[in-house]
Amino acid sequence: MSDLEEVRKIKRTALRQIEKADSGRAVEALRIEYLGRRGGRITELLRSIPSVAPEMRAEFGKAVNALKAEVAERLKARKEQLAAPEARPAAVDVTMPGRALRLGRIHPVTRATREMCEIFGRLGFEVVEGREVEDEWHNFVALNIPLAHPARDPLDNYFLRDNVLLRTQTSTVQIRVMAGRKPPVRIVAPGRVYRPDTVDAGHSNMFHQLEGLWVEEGVTFADLKSVLAAFARGFFGPDARTRFVPSYFPFTEPSAEFYASCLLCEGRGCPACKRSGWLEIAGCGMVDPNVLEAVGYDPERVTGFAFGFGIERPAMLKYGINDIRLLYENDRRFLGQF
Ligand code: 2NL
């Protein structure tokens, strides 16, 4: 057999074996068999070049070097092919159980919001939403909050630029509804509000509010009391008791703070209610005539009441959450409990 025939034969078997190799380990074994430094079949051919007859040497040397290059190339390609995941169909065990889907839960703030809206819905209130970026007219002026009022201090608001700020209460939504339609109006407005407060277990610079408004001919403070009492029984349970304490807001007159009996201690006094037995859950009052006038309503013809609830505080009470920050961290270990 001539030397060149030997080269062709090694080439045929090497390429066939590489094609059949079914693992990285098998490819490596072939590399050692053909290209190994000691005793590799092609290595040996290369070493034999100097002893080939001079008239054959150049041609033989060229053939052996080409063989070496081609085998090395094929080994590399086969190794890469086997490393690709789709090259290992045997690795898929079709009898394995599937991966369980992680079902999402409703966030406690969303749950509380929906529950509150549902209760007010039964009382005839329509749910409306609005923008979070507002102007000073909707956030302050229409609500009878004058320029000199401390609530308008630039340090107590997130101003984006002159006359543009993140809303501090959702009353802005009610102002927009009233400015856009005639009475009667019976709405609740849930949503995010923003105040640059220092964050701690009980405070966040972003929180949620649900404000409500009922404006129509003949609406009285008695209606306010019965609506909020009905809400408290719906949200906290049929045994919830309620009380109103005189207060002050620029946008209502008269104004009141609204308390429900503490649902944790049933009014006996505990840390949640600071031993008073009562929880302050909303501010409320009769809509100030200046507010009605600002939106083009006639305060001689219609009257109304309004109220503003925080959402986090009642949600935390109801679901037993002791730090408001947990509500915004999106830790699945926390969220999975609701
Ligand atoms: C609170 C409680 C309150 C209102 C919000 C309101 C809205 C309109 C007109 C009049 Cl459009 N009032 N909302 C009323 C009383 C209380 O929020 O603690 N606010 C600082």
Coordinates of C-alpha atoms and ligand atoms in Angstrom, one line a residue:
M1 CA 0.0 0.0 0.0
S2 CA 1.4 3.4 -1.0
D3 CA 1.8 6.0 1.7
L4 CA -0.9 8.2 0.0
E5 CA -3.4 5.3 0.1
E6 CA -2.7 5.0 3.8
V7 CA -3.5 8.7 4.3
R8 CA -6.9 8.3 2.4
K9 CA -7.8 5.2 4.4
I10 CA -7.1 6.9 7.8
K11 CA -9.2 9.9 6.6
R12 CA -12.2 7.7 5.7
T13 CA -12.3 5.9 9.1
A14 CA -11.5 9.0 11.1
L15 CA -14.3 11.0 9.5
R16 CA -16.8 8.1 9.9
Q17 CA -15.9 7.6 13.5
I18 CA -16.2 11.3 14.3
E19 CA -19.6 11.4 12.7
K20 CA -20.7 8.4 14.9
A21 CA -19.2 9.8 18.2
D22 CA -22.2 10.4 20.5
S23 CA -20.6 12.3 23.4
G24 CA -17.9 14.8 24.1
R25 CA -16.0 12.0 25.8
A26 CA -16.1 9.9 22.6
V27 CA -14.9 12.8 20.5
E28 CA -12.0 13.4 23.0
A29 CA -11.0 9.7 22.7
L30 CA -10.9 10.0 18.9
R31 CA -8.8 13.1 19.2
I32 CA -6.3 11.2 21.2
E33 CA -6.4 8.3 18.9
Y34 CA -5.7 10.4 15.8
L35 CA -3.9 13.5 17.0
G36 CA -2.5 12.5 20.4
R37 CA 1.1 13.7 20.9
R38 CA 2.2 10.2 21.6
G39 CA 1.1 7.5 19.2
G40 CA -1.7 9.4 17.5
R41 CA -2.2 7.9 14.1
I42 CA -1.9 11.2 12.2
T43 CA 0.9 12.4 14.5
E44 CA 2.8 9.3 13.5
L45 CA 2.2 10.0 9.8
L46 CA 3.6 13.5 10.3
R47 CA 6.7 12.1 12.0
S48 CA 7.2 9.8 9.1
I49 CA 7.4 12.6 6.5
P50 CA 11.2 13.0 6.7
S51 CA 11.7 9.2 6.0
V52 CA 9.5 9.2 2.9
A53 CA 11.3 8.9 -0.4
P54 CA 12.5 12.4 -1.5
E55 CA 10.4 12.4 -4.8
M56 CA 7.2 11.6 -2.8
R57 CA 7.9 13.7 0.2
A58 CA 6.4 17.0 -0.8
E59 CA 3.1 15.4 -2.0
F60 CA 2.9 13.1 1.0
G61 CA 3.6 15.9 3.5
K62 CA 0.9 18.1 1.9
A63 CA -1.6 15.3 2.1
V64 CA -0.8 14.5 5.8
N65 CA -1.0 18.1 6.8
A66 CA -4.4 18.5 5.1
L67 CA -5.6 15.4 6.8
K68 CA -4.5 16.7 10.2
A69 CA -6.3 20.0 9.6
E70 CA -9.5 18.4 8.4
V71 CA -9.7 15.9 11.3
A72 CA -9.0 18.6 13.8
E73 CA -11.7 20.7 12.3
R74 CA -14.3 17.9 12.2
L75 CA -13.5 17.0 15.9
K76 CA -14.1 20.5 16.9
A77 CA -17.3 20.8 15.0
R78 CA -18.7 17.6 16.4
K79 CA -17.8 18.5 19.9
E80 CA -19.6 21.8 19.6
Q81 CA -22.6 20.1 18.0
L82 CA -22.9 17.7 21.0
A83 CA -22.6 20.5 23.5
A84 CA -25.7 22.2 22.0
P85 CA -28.7 21.3 24.1
E86 CA -30.9 20.3 21.1
A87 CA -28.3 17.7 20.3
R88 CA -29.2 15.8 23.4
P89 CA -32.8 14.6 22.9
A90 CA -32.2 11.8 25.4
A91 CA -31.9 14.4 28.1
V92 CA -35.6 15.2 27.9
D93 CA -37.6 12.9 30.2
V94 CA -41.1 13.1 28.9
T95 CA -42.4 11.2 31.9
M96 CA -41.3 14.0 34.4
P97 CA -44.1 16.0 36.0
G98 CA -44.4 19.5 34.5
R99 CA -43.3 22.6 36.3
A100 CA -46.0 24.0 38.5
L101 CA -47.3 27.4 37.4
R102 CA -46.9 30.1 40.1
L103 CA -50.3 31.6 40.4
G104 CA -50.5 35.3 41.1
R105 CA -52.5 36.7 44.1
I106 CA -54.4 39.9 44.4
H107 CA -52.2 42.5 46.2
P108 CA -53.7 43.4 49.7
V109 CA -54.0 47.1 48.6
T110 CA -55.9 46.1 45.5
R111 CA -58.0 43.7 47.5
A112 CA -58.9 46.4 50.0
T113 CA -59.6 48.9 47.2
R114 CA -61.9 46.5 45.4
E115 CA -63.7 45.7 48.6
M116 CA -64.2 49.4 49.4
C117 CA -65.4 50.2 45.9
E118 CA -67.8 47.2 46.0
I119 CA -69.4 48.4 49.2
F120 CA -69.8 52.0 47.9
G121 CA -71.1 50.5 44.6
R122 CA -73.9 48.9 46.6
L123 CA -74.6 52.4 48.1
G124 CA -75.0 53.8 44.6
F125 CA -71.5 55.3 44.1
E126 CA -69.8 55.1 40.7
V127 CA -66.0 54.4 40.6
V128 CA -63.9 56.9 38.7
E129 CA -60.2 57.3 38.2
G130 CA -58.1 60.2 37.0
R131 CA -54.5 61.3 36.4
E132 CA -51.7 61.3 39.0
V133 CA -50.0 64.3 37.5
E134 CA -52.1 67.4 38.2
D135 CA -52.1 71.1 38.2
E136 CA -52.5 73.5 41.1
W137 CA -56.0 74.4 40.2
H138 CA -57.3 70.9 40.5
N139 CA -55.1 69.9 43.5
F140 CA -55.5 73.2 45.5
V141 CA -57.4 76.2 44.1
A142 CA -60.7 74.4 43.4
L143 CA -60.5 72.7 46.8
N144 CA -60.4 76.1 48.6
I145 CA -56.8 75.7 49.6
P146 CA -55.3 79.2 49.3
L147 CA -51.8 80.0 48.2
A148 CA -50.7 80.8 51.7
H149 CA -51.9 77.4 53.1
P150 CA -49.1 75.2 54.5
A151 CA -50.3 72.3 52.3
R152 CA -49.0 74.2 49.3
D153 CA -45.5 74.5 50.6
P154 CA -43.2 73.3 47.7
L155 CA -41.3 71.2 50.3
D156 CA -44.5 69.3 51.2
N157 CA -45.3 68.4 47.5
Y158 CA -43.7 66.7 44.6
F159 CA -43.6 69.5 42.0
L160 CA -42.5 68.3 38.6
R161 CA -42.3 71.8 37.4
D162 CA -44.1 75.1 37.9
N163 CA -47.8 74.4 38.3
V164 CA -47.4 70.6 37.7
L165 CA -47.3 68.2 40.6
L166 CA -48.1 64.7 41.7
R167 CA -51.5 64.8 43.3
T168 CA -51.7 64.8 47.1
Q169 CA -55.3 63.5 47.3
T170 CA -57.7 62.0 44.8
S171 CA -60.1 65.0 45.3
T172 CA -58.7 66.2 42.0
V173 CA -60.6 63.4 40.3
Q174 CA -63.9 64.6 41.9
I175 CA -63.1 68.2 40.9
R176 CA -62.6 67.0 37.3
V177 CA -65.9 65.0 37.3
M178 CA -67.9 67.9 38.8
A179 CA -66.3 70.4 36.4
G180 CA -67.4 68.1 33.5
R181 CA -70.9 67.2 34.4
K182 CA -74.0 68.6 36.1
P183 CA -75.3 67.3 39.5
P184 CA -76.3 64.7 40.7
V185 CA -72.8 63.3 41.2
R186 CA -72.2 60.2 43.4
I187 CA -68.7 58.9 43.0
V188 CA -65.7 57.3 44.7
A189 CA -62.2 57.9 43.4
P190 CA -59.5 55.4 44.4
G191 CA -55.9 55.8 43.5
R192 CA -52.3 56.6 44.4
V193 CA -51.3 59.9 46.1
Y194 CA -47.9 61.4 46.8
R195 CA -46.5 63.4 49.7
P196 CA -42.8 63.7 50.5
D197 CA -43.0 62.2 54.0
T198 CA -40.2 60.3 55.7
V199 CA -40.8 56.6 55.2
D200 CA -41.3 54.4 58.3
A201 CA -43.4 51.5 59.4
G202 CA -46.6 53.6 59.3
H203 CA -45.8 56.2 56.5
S204 CA -45.0 56.0 52.8
N205 CA -44.4 58.9 50.4
M206 CA -46.8 57.2 48.1
F207 CA -50.0 55.6 49.4
H208 CA -53.5 55.0 48.3
Q209 CA -56.7 56.9 49.0
L210 CA -60.3 56.4 48.3
E211 CA -62.3 59.7 48.3
G212 CA -66.0 59.9 47.9
L213 CA -68.5 62.6 47.0
W214 CA -72.2 62.9 46.8
V215 CA -73.6 66.2 45.5
E216 CA -77.3 66.6 44.8
E217 CA -80.3 68.7 45.9
G218 CA -81.1 68.0 49.6
V219 CA -78.0 66.0 50.6
T220 CA -77.4 66.5 54.3
F221 CA -74.9 65.6 57.1
A222 CA -77.3 62.9 58.1
D223 CA -76.8 61.2 54.7
L224 CA -73.0 61.4 55.3
K225 CA -73.4 59.7 58.7
S226 CA -75.5 56.9 57.4
V227 CA -73.4 56.3 54.3
L228 CA -70.2 56.1 56.3
A229 CA -71.8 53.9 59.0
A230 CA -73.1 51.6 56.4
F231 CA -69.6 51.4 54.9
A232 CA -68.0 50.6 58.2
R233 CA -70.4 47.7 58.8
G234 CA -69.7 46.4 55.3
F235 CA -65.9 46.6 55.6
F236 CA -65.3 45.8 59.3
G237 CA -68.4 43.7 60.0
P238 CA -72.0 44.1 61.2
D239 CA -70.9 44.9 64.8
A240 CA -68.7 47.8 63.9
R241 CA -69.7 51.0 65.8
T242 CA -68.9 54.5 64.5
R243 CA -68.4 58.0 65.8
F244 CA -67.8 61.5 64.3
V245 CA -65.5 64.0 65.9
P246 CA -65.5 67.7 64.8
S247 CA -62.5 68.6 62.7
Y248 CA -61.4 71.1 60.1
F249 CA -60.6 70.8 56.3
P250 CA -60.4 73.7 53.9
F251 CA -62.7 71.9 51.4
T252 CA -65.6 71.0 53.8
E253 CA -67.7 72.9 56.3
P254 CA -68.6 71.5 58.8
S255 CA -65.8 68.8 58.9
A256 CA -65.4 65.7 60.9
E257 CA -63.0 62.8 61.6
F258 CA -64.7 59.5 61.2
Y259 CA -63.9 56.6 63.6
A260 CA -64.8 53.0 63.7
S261 CA -64.6 50.8 66.8
C262 CA -61.3 48.9 66.7
L263 CA -61.9 45.6 65.0
L264 CA -58.9 44.0 66.8
C265 CA -60.1 44.5 70.4
E266 CA -63.7 45.3 69.7
G267 CA -63.4 48.6 71.4
R268 CA -61.7 47.4 74.6
G269 CA -58.4 49.1 73.8
C270 CA -55.2 47.6 72.2
P271 CA -51.9 48.8 70.7
A272 CA -53.5 49.1 67.2
C273 CA -56.0 51.7 68.5
K274 CA -53.6 53.3 71.0
R275 CA -55.8 51.9 73.8
S276 CA -58.7 54.2 72.8
G277 CA -60.9 51.5 71.3
W278 CA -61.4 53.7 68.2
L279 CA -59.7 53.9 64.8
E280 CA -59.7 57.1 62.8
I281 CA -60.4 55.8 59.2
A282 CA -61.5 58.9 57.3
G283 CA -61.9 62.6 57.2
C284 CA -65.2 64.0 55.9
G285 CA -67.7 66.9 55.8
M286 CA -70.1 68.9 53.9
V287 CA -68.6 70.2 50.6
D288 CA -67.6 73.9 51.1
P289 CA -69.7 76.3 49.0
N290 CA -66.5 77.7 47.6
V291 CA -65.7 74.3 46.1
L292 CA -69.1 74.0 44.5
E293 CA -68.8 77.4 43.1
A294 CA -65.3 76.7 41.7
V295 CA -66.7 73.8 39.6
G296 CA -69.7 75.9 38.4
Y297 CA -72.4 74.4 40.7
D298 CA -74.9 76.6 42.5
P299 CA -74.4 76.2 46.3
E300 CA -77.9 77.6 46.9
R301 CA -79.4 74.8 44.9
V302 CA -77.2 71.7 45.6
T303 CA -75.4 70.5 48.7
G304 CA -73.1 67.6 49.1
F305 CA -70.8 65.6 51.4
A306 CA -67.3 64.3 50.8
F307 CA -64.9 62.0 52.6
G308 CA -61.4 60.7 52.2
F309 CA -60.2 57.3 53.3
G310 CA -56.6 56.0 53.4
I311 CA -56.5 52.5 52.0
E312 CA -53.3 51.1 53.5
R313 CA -54.3 51.6 57.1
P314 CA -57.6 49.7 57.0
A315 CA -56.0 47.0 54.8
M316 CA -53.2 46.5 57.3
L317 CA -55.7 46.3 60.1
K318 CA -57.9 43.8 58.3
Y319 CA -55.1 41.6 57.1
G320 CA -52.8 41.9 60.1
I321 CA -49.9 43.7 58.4
N322 CA -47.6 45.7 60.8
D323 CA -45.3 47.6 58.4
I324 CA -46.6 49.6 55.4
R325 CA -43.3 49.1 53.6
L326 CA -44.1 45.4 53.1
L327 CA -46.8 46.5 50.7
Y328 CA -44.4 48.0 48.3
E329 CA -41.4 45.6 48.3
N330 CA -43.0 42.9 46.1
D331 CA -41.5 40.1 48.1
R332 CA -43.3 36.9 47.0
R333 CA -43.0 35.4 50.5
F334 CA -45.1 38.2 51.8
L335 CA -47.5 38.5 48.8
G336 CA -48.1 34.8 48.7
Q337 CA -49.9 35.0 52.1
F338 CA -52.9 36.8 50.8
Ligands
2NL1 C1 -58.3 63.8 54.9 C2 -59.6 63.3 54.5 C3 -61.1 64.4 53.0 C4 -62.5 65.3 51.3 C5 -61.4 64.6 51.7 C6 -63.4 66.4 49.3 C7 -63.4 66.4 48.0 C8 -64.1 67.3 47.3 C9 -64.7 68.3 48.0 C10 -64.6 68.3 49.3 CL1 -64.1 67.3 45.6 N1 -64.0 67.4 50.0 N2 -62.7 65.5 50.0 C11 -63.3 65.9 52.3 C12 -62.9 65.7 53.7 C13 -61.8 65.0 54.0 O1 -59.9 63.7 53.2 O2 -57.9 63.5 55.9 N3 -57.8 64.8 54.1 C14 -56.7 65.5 54.4

